[in-house]
PDB file of C-alpha atoms in Angstrom:
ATOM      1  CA  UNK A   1     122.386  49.083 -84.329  1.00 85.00           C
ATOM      2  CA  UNK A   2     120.591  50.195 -87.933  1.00 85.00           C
ATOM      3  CA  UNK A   3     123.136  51.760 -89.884  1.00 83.00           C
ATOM      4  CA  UNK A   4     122.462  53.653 -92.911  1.00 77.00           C
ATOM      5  CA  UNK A   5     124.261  56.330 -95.447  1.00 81.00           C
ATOM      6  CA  UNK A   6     122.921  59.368 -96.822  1.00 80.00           C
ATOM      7  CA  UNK A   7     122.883  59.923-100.380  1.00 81.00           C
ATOM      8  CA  UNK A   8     126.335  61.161-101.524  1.00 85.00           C
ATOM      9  CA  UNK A   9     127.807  60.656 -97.462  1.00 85.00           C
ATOM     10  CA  UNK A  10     131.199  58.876 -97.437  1.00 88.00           C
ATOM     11  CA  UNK A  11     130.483  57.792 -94.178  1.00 90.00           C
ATOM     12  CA  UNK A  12     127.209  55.703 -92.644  1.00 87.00           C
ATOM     13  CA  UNK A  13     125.489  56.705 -89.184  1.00 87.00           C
ATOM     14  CA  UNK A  14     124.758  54.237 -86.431  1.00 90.00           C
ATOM     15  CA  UNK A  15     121.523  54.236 -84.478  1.00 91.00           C
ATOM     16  CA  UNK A  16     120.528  51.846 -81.444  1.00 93.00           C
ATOM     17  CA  UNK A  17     117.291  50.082 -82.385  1.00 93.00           C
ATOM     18  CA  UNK A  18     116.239  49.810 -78.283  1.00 95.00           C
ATOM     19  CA  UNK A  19     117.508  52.255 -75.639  1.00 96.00           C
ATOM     20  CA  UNK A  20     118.635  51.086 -72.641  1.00 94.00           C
ATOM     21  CA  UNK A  21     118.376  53.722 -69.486  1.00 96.00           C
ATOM     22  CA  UNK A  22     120.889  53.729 -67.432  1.00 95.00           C
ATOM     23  CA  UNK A  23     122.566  55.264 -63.630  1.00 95.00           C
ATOM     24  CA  UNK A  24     126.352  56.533 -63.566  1.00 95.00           C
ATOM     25  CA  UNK A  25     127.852  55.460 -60.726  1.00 94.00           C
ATOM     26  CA  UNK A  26     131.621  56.528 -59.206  1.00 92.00           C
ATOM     27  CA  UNK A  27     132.798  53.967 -57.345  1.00 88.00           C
ATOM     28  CA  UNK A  28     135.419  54.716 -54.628  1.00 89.00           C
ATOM     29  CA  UNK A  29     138.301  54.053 -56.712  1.00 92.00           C
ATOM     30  CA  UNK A  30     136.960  57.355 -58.650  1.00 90.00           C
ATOM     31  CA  UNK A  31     135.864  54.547 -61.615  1.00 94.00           C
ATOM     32  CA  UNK A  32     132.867  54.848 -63.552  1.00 94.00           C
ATOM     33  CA  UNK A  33     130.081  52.121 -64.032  1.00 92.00           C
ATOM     34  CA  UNK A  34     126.828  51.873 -65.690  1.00 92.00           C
ATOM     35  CA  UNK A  35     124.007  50.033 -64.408  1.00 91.00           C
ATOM     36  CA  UNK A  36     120.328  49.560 -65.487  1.00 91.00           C
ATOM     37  CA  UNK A  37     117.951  51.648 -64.003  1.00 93.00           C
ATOM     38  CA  UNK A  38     115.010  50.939 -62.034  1.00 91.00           C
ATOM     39  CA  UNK A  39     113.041  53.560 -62.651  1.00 93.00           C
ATOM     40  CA  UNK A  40     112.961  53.106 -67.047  1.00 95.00           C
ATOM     41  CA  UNK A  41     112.561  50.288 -68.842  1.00 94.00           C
ATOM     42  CA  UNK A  42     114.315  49.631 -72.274  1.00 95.00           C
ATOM     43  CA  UNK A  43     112.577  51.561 -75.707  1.00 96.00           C
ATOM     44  CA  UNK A  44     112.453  51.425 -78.966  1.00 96.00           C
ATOM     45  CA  UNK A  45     114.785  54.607 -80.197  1.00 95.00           C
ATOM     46  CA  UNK A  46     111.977  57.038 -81.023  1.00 93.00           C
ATOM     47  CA  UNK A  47     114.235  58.646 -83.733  1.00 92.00           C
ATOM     48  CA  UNK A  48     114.499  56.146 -85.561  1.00 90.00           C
ATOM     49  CA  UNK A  49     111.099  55.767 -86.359  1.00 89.00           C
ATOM     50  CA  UNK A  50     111.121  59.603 -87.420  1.00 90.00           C
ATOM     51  CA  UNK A  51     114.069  58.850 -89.885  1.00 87.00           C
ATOM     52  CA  UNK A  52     112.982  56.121 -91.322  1.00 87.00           C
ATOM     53  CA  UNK A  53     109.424  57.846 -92.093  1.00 88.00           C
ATOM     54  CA  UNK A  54     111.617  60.500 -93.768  1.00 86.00           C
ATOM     55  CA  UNK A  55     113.005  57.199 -96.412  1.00 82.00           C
ATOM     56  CA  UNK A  56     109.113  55.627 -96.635  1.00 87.00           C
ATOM     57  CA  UNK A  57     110.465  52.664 -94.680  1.00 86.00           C
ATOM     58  CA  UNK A  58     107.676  51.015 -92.800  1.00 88.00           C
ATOM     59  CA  UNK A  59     108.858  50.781 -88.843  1.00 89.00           C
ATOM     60  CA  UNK A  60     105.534  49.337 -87.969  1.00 91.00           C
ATOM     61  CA  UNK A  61     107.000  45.629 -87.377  1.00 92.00           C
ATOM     62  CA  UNK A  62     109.557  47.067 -85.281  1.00 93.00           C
ATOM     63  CA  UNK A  63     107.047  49.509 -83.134  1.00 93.00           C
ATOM     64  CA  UNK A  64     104.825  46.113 -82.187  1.00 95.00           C
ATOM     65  CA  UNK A  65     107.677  44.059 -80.685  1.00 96.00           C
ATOM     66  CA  UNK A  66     108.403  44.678 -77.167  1.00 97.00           C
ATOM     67  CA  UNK A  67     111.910  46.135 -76.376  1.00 96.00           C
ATOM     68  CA  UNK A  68     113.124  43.786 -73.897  1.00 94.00           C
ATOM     69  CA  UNK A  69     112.519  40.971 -76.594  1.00 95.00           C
ATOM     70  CA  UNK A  70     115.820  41.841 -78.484  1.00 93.00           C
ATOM     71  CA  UNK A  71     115.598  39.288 -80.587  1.00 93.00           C
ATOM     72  CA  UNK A  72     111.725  39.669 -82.043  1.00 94.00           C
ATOM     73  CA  UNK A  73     113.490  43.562 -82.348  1.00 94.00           C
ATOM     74  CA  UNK A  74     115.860  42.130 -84.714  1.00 91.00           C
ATOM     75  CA  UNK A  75     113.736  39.856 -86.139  1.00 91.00           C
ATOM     76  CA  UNK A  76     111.233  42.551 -87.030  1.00 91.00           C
ATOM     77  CA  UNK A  77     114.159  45.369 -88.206  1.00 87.00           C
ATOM     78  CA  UNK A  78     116.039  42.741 -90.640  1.00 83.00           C
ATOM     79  CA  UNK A  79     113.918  43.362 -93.792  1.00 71.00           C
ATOM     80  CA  UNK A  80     114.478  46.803 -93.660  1.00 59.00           C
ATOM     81  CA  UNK A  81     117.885  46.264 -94.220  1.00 53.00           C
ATOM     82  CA  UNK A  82     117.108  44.590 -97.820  1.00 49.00           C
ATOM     83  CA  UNK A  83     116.238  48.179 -98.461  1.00 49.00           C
ATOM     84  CA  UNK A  84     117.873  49.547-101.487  1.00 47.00           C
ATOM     85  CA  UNK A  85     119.633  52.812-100.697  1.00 49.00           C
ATOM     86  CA  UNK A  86     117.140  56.024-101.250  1.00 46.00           C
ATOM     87  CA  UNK A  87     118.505  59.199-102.208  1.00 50.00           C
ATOM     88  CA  UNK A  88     117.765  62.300-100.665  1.00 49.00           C
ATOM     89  CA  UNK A  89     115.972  64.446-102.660  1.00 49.00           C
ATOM     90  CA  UNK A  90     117.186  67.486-104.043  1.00 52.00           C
ATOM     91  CA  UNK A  91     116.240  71.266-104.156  1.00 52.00           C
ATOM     92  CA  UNK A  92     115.031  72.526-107.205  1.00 48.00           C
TER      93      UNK A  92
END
């Protein structure tokens, strides 16, 4: 997860770095269960890179690792959270 706070927001938002598709299954005791699906494989979350363009904050060493390698994801997204915080500009 990449958390981060807007300027003047008491309260930080959480992102998923990779997204992981999933089926919903109901099993016969009317319980639900998640499984990976077949058909998609994991991504990087695409919205991320979007919002992070938005703070200048270069996702390119994230974007190059492959998904499924969580740990080169991590490894590649850990700088970015040396960032210092970057305020939201204002209306004039």
């Amino acid at each position: 997860m990449l958390r981060w706070r807007e300027d003047g927001a008491e309260m930080g938002i959480d992102a998923p770095l990779v997204l992981v598709p999933v089926v919903i299954e109901r099993a016969k005791n009317g319980r639900t269960r998640l499984r990976s699906s077949d058909d998609e494989e994991p991504r990087l979350n695409p919205a991320l890179k979007v919002k992070l363009e938005q703070f200048h904050i270069d996702w390119t060493p994230v974007t190059e690792q492959d998904p499924l390698d969580l740990q080169a994801v991590l490894s590649a997204a850990a700088p970015s959270r040396a960032m210092p915080t970057i305020p939201r500009p204002r209306p004039c």
